[in-house]
Coordinates of N, CA and C in Angstrom, one line a residue:
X4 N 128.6 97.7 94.1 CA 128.2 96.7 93.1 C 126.9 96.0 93.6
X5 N 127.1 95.8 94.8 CA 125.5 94.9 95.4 C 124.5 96.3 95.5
X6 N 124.5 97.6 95.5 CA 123.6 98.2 95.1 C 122.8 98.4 93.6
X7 N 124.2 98.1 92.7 CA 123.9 98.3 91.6 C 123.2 96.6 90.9
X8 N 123.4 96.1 91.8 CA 122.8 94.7 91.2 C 120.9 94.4 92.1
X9 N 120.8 94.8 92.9 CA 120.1 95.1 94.2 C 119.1 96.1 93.2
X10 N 119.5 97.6 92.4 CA 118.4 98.6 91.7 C 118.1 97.7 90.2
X11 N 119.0 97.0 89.5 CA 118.6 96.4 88.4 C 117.5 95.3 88.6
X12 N 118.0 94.2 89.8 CA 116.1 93.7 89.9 C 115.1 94.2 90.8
X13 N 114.8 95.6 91.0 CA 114.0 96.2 91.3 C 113.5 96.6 89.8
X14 N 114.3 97.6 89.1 CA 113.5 97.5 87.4 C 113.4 96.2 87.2
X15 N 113.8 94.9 86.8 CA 113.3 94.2 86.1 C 112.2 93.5 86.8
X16 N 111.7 93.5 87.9 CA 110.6 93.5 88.6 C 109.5 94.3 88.8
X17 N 110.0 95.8 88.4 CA 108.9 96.8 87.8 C 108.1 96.2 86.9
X18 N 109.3 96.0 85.7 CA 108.7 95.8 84.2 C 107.4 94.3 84.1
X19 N 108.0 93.3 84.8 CA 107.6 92.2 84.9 C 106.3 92.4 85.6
X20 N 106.4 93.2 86.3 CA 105.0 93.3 87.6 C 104.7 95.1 87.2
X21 N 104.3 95.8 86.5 CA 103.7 96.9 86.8 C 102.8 97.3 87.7
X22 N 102.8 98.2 88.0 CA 101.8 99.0 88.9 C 100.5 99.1 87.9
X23 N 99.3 98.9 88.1 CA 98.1 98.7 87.7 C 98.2 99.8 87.8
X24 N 97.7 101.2 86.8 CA 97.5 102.9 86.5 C 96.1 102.9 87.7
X25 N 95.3 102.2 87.6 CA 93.8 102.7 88.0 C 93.8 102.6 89.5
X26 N 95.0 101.9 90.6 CA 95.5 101.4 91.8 C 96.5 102.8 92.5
X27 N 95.1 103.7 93.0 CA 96.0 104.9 93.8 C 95.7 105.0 95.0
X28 N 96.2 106.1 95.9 CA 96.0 106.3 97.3 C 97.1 105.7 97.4
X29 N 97.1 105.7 99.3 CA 98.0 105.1 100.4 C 97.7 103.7 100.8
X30 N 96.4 103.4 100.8 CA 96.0 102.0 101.9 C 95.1 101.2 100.7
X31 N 95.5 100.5 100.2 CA 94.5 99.7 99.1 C 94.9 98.2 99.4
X32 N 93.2 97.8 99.7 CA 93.2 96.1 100.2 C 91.7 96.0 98.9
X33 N 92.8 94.7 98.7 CA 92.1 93.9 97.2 C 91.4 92.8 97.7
X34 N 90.1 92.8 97.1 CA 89.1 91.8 97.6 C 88.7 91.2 96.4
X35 N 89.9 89.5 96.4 CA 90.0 88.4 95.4 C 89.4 87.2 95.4
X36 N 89.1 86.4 94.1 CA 88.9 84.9 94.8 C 88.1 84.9 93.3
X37 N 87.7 84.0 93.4 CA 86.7 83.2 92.4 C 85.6 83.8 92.1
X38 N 85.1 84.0 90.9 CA 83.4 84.9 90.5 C 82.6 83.9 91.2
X39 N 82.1 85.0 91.7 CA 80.7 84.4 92.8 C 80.9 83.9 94.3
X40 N 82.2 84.9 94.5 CA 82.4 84.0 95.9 C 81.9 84.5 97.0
X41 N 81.7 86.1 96.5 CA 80.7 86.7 97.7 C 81.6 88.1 97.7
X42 N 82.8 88.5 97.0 CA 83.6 89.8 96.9 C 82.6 90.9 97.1
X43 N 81.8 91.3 96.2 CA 81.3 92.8 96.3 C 80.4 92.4 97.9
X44 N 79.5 91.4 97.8 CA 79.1 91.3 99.1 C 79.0 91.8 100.3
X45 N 80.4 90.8 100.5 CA 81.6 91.4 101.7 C 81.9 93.1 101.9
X46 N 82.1 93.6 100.8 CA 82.3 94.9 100.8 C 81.2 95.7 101.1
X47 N 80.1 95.2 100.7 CA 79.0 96.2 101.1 C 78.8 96.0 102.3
X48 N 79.1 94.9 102.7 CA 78.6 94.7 104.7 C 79.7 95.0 105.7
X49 N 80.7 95.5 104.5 CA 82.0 96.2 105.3 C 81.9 97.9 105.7
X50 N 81.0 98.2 104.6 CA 80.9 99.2 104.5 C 79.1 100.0 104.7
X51 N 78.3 99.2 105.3 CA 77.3 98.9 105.6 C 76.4 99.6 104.6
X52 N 76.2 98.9 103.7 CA 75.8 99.5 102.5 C 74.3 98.2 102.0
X53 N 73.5 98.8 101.8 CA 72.3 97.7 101.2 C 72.5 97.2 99.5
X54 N 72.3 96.6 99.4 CA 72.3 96.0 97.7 C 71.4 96.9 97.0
X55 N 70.4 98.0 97.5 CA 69.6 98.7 96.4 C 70.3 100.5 97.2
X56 N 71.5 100.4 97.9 CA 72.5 101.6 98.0 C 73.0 102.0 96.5
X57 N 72.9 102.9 96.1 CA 73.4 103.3 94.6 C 75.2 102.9 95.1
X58 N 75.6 103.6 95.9 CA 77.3 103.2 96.5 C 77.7 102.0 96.5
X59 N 77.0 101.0 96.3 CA 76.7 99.9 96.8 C 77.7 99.0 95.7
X60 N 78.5 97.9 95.9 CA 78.7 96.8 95.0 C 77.8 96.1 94.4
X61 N 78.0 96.1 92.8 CA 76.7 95.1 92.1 C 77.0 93.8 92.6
X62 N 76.1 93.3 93.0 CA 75.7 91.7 93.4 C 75.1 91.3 92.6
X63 N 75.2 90.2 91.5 CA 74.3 89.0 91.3 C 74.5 87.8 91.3
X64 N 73.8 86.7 90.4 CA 74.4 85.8 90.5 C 75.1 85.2 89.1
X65 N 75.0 86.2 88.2 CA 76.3 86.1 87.1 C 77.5 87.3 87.1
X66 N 78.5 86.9 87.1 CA 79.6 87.8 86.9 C 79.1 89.3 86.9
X67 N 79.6 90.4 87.5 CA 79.4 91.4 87.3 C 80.6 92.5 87.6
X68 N 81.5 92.3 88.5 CA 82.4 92.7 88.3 C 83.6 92.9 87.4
X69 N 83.4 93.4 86.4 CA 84.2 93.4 84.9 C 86.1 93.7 85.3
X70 N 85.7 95.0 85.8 CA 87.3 95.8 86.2 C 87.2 96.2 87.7
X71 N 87.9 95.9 87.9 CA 88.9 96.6 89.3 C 88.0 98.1 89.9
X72 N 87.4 97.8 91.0 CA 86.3 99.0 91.2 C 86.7 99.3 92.7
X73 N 86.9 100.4 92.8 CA 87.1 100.9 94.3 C 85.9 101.5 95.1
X74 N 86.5 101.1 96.2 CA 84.7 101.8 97.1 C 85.9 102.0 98.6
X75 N 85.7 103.7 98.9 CA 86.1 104.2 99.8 C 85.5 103.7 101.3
X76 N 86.4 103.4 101.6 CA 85.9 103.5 103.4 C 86.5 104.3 104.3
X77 N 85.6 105.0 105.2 CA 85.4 106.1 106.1 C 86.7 105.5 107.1
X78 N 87.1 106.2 107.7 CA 87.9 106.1 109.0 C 87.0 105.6 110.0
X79 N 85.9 105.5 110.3 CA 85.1 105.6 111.3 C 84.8 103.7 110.6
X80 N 84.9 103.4 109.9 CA 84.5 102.1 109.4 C 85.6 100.9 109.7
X81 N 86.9 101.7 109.7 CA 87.9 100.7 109.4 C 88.8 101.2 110.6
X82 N 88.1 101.5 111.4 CA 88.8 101.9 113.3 C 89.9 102.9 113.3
X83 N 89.4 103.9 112.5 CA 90.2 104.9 112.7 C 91.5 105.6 111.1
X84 N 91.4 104.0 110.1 CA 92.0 104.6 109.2 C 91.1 104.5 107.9
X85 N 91.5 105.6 107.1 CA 91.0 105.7 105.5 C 91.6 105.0 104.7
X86 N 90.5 104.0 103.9 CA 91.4 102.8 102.6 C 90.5 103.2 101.8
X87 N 91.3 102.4 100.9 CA 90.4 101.6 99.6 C 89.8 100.6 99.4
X88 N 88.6 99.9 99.1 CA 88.3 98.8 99.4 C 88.5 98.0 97.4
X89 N 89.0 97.5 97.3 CA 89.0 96.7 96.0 C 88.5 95.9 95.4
X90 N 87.2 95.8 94.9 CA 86.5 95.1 94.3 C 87.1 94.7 93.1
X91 N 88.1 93.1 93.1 CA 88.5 93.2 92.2 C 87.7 91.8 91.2
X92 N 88.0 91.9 89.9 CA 87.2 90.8 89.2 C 87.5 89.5 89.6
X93 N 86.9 88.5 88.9 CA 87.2 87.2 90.0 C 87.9 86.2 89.0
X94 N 88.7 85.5 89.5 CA 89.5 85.0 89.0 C 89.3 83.7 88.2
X95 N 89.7 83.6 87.6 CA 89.7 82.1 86.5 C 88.4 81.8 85.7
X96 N 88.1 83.0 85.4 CA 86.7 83.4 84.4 C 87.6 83.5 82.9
X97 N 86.8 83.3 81.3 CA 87.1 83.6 80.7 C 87.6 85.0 80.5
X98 N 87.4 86.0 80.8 CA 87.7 87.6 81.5 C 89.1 87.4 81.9
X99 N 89.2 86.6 82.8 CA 90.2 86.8 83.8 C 90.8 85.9 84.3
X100 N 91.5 85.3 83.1 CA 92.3 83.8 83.3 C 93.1 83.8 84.2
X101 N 92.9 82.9 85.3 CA 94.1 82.6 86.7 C 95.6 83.0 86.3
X102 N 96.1 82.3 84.9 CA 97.3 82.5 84.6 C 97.9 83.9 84.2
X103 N 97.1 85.3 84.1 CA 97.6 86.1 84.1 C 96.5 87.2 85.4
X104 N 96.4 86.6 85.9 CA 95.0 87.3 86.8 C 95.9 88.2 87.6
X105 N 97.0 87.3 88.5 CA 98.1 87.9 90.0 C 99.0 89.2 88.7
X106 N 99.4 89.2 88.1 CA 100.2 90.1 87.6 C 99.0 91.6 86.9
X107 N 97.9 90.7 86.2 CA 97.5 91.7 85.8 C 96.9 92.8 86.6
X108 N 96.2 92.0 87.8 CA 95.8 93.1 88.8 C 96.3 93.6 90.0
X109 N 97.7 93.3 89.8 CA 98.8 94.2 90.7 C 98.6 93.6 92.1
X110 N 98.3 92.3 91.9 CA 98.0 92.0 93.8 C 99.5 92.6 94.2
X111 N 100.5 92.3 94.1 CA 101.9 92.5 94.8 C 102.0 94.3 95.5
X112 N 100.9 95.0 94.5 CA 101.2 96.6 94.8 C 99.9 97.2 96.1
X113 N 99.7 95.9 96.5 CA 98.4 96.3 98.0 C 98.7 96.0 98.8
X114 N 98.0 96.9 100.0 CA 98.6 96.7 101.3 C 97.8 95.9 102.2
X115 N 97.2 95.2 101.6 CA 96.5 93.7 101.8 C 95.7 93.1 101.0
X116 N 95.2 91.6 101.5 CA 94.4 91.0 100.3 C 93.5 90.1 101.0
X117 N 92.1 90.4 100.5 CA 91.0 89.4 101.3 C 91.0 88.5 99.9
X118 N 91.2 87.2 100.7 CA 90.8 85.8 99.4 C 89.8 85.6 99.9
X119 N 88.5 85.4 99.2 CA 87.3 84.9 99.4 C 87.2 83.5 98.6
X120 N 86.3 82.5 99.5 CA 86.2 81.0 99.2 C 85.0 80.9 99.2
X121 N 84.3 80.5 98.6 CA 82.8 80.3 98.4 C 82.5 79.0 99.0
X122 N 83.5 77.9 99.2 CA 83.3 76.6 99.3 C 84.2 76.1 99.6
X123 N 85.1 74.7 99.7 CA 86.4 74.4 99.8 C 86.8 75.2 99.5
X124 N 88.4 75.1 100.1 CA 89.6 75.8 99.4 C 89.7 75.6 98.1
X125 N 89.7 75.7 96.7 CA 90.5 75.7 95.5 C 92.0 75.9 95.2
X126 N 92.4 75.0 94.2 CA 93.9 75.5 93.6 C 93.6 77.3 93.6
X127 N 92.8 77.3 93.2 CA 92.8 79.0 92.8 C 93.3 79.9 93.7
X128 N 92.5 79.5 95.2 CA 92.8 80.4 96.0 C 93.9 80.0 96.8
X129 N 94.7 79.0 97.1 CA 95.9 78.4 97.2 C 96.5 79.3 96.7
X130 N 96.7 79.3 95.2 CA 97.3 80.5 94.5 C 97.6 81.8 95.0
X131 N 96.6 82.0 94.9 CA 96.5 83.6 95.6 C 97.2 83.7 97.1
X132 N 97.1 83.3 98.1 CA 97.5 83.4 98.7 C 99.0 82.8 98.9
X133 N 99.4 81.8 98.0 CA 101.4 81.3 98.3 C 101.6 82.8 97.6
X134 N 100.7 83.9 96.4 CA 101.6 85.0 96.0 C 101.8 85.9 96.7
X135 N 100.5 85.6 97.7 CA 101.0 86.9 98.6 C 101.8 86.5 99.7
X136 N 102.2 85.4 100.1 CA 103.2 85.2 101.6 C 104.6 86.0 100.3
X137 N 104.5 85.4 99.1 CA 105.8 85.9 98.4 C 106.0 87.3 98.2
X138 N 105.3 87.8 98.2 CA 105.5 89.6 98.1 C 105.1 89.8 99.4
X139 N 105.1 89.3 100.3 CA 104.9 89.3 102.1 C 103.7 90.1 102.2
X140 N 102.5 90.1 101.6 CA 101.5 90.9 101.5 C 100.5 90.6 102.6
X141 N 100.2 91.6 103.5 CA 99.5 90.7 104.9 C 98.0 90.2 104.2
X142 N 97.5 88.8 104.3 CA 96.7 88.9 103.2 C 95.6 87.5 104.4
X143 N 94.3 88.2 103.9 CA 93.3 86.7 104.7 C 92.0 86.5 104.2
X144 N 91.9 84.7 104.4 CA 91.4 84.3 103.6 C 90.0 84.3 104.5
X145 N 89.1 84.3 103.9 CA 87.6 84.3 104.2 C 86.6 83.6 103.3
X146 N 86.1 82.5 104.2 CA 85.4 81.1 103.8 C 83.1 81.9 103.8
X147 N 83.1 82.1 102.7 CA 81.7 83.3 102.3 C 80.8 81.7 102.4
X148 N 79.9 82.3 102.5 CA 78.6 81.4 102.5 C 78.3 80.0 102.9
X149 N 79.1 80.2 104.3 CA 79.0 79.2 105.3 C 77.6 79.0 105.7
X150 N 76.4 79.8 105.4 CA 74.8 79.8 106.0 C 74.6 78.8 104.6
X151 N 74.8 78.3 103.7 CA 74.4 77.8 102.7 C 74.6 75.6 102.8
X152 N 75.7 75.9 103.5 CA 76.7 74.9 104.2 C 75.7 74.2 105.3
X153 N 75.6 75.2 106.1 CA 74.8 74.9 107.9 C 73.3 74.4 107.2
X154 N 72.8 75.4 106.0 CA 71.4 74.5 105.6 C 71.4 73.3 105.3
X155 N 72.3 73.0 104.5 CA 72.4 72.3 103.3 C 72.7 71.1 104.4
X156 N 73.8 71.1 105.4 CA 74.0 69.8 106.4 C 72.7 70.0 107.3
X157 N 72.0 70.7 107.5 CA 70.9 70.3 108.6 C 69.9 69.2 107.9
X158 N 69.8 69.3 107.1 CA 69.2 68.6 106.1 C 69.5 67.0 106.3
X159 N 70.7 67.0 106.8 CA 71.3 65.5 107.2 C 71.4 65.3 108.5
X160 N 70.9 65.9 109.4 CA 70.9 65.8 111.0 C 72.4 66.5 111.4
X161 N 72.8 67.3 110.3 CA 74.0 67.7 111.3 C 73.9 69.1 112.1
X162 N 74.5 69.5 113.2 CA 74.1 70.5 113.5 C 74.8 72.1 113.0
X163 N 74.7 73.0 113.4 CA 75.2 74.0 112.5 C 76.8 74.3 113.4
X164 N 76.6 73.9 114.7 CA 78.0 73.7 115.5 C 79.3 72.7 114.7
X165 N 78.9 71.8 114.5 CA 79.2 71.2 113.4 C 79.8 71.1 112.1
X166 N 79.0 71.6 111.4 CA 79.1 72.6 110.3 C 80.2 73.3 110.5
X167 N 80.2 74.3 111.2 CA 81.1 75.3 111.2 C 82.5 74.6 112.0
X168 N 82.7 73.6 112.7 CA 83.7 73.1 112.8 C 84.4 72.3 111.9
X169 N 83.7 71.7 111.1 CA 84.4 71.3 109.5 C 84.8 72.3 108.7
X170 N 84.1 73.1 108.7 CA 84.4 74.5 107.7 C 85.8 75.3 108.1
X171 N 85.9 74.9 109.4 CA 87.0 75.8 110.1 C 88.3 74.6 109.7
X172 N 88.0 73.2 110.0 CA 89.3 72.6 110.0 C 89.5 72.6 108.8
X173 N 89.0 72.5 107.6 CA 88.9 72.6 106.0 C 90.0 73.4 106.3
X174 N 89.9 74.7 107.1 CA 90.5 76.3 106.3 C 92.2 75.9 106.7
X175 N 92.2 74.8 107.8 CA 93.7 74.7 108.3 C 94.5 73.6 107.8

């Protein structure tokens, strides 16, 4: 009986949570957070790729990430193993309302999840990450465009040592 109660909310947890069709391979880490937080960025400097690389993630500075876009990384990139890197759309855009964002793009079905923060933490990325401790998803957050931060306080005599020790306690 406890198996048979144990396989029914596994289906009704399928149904609720589908597997995204376009989300294949073995090793797929989703790179989430807010439009414009720095997602495809990150990925191209993960994958040492130039912004005028055709392979390359589109970067601008309006939305460009529409759908869920994969960009392979070498073994030699990721110390020995082959992933997917997931360029996924950013969250809480007209596109890609927060309230259906974690379901619709299958965070629960990857085998990790970079949150990107452009700035403070947000509700948003709060979010994202209480869903992944809940699907136990090994998942980390990364605070983008901290050089923006260090200018922006030097401006006020603060130093960039500084800077980045606020930015860090912010994250805890």
């Amino acid at each position: 009986e406890h198996q048979q109660r144990a396989a029914l909310q596994q289906q009704q947890i399928a149904e609720r949570w589908p597997r995204p069709k376009w989300l294949k391979g073995k090793l797929n880490f989703g790179f989430t957070g807010a439009s414009g937080s720095g997602k495809s960025s990150l990925i191209n400097r993960i994958l040492e790729l130039q912004c005028d690389d055709a392979r390359a993630a589109e970067t601008d500075v309006v939305e460009c990430t529409k759908e869920p876009t994969p960009y392979s990384a070498p073994a030699a990139v990721l110390g020995g193993v082959e992933a997917t890197l997931w360029d996924l759309p950013g969250v809480g855009t007209e596109r890609c309302p927060r309230d259906s964002y974690i379901q619709r793009m299958g965070l629960r079905y990857f085998n990790g999840l970079v949150i990107l923060s452009a700035a403070r933490l947000t509700e948003i990325d709060v979010m994202l990450f209480r869903e992944a401790l809940v699907w136990e998803i090994p998942c980390y957050v990364v605070r983008s465009k901290a050089d923006n931060d260090i200018r922006s306080n030097s401006k006020r005599q603060v130093a960039p040592e500084q800077t980045v020790a606020n930015v860090l306690r912010d994250l805890h």
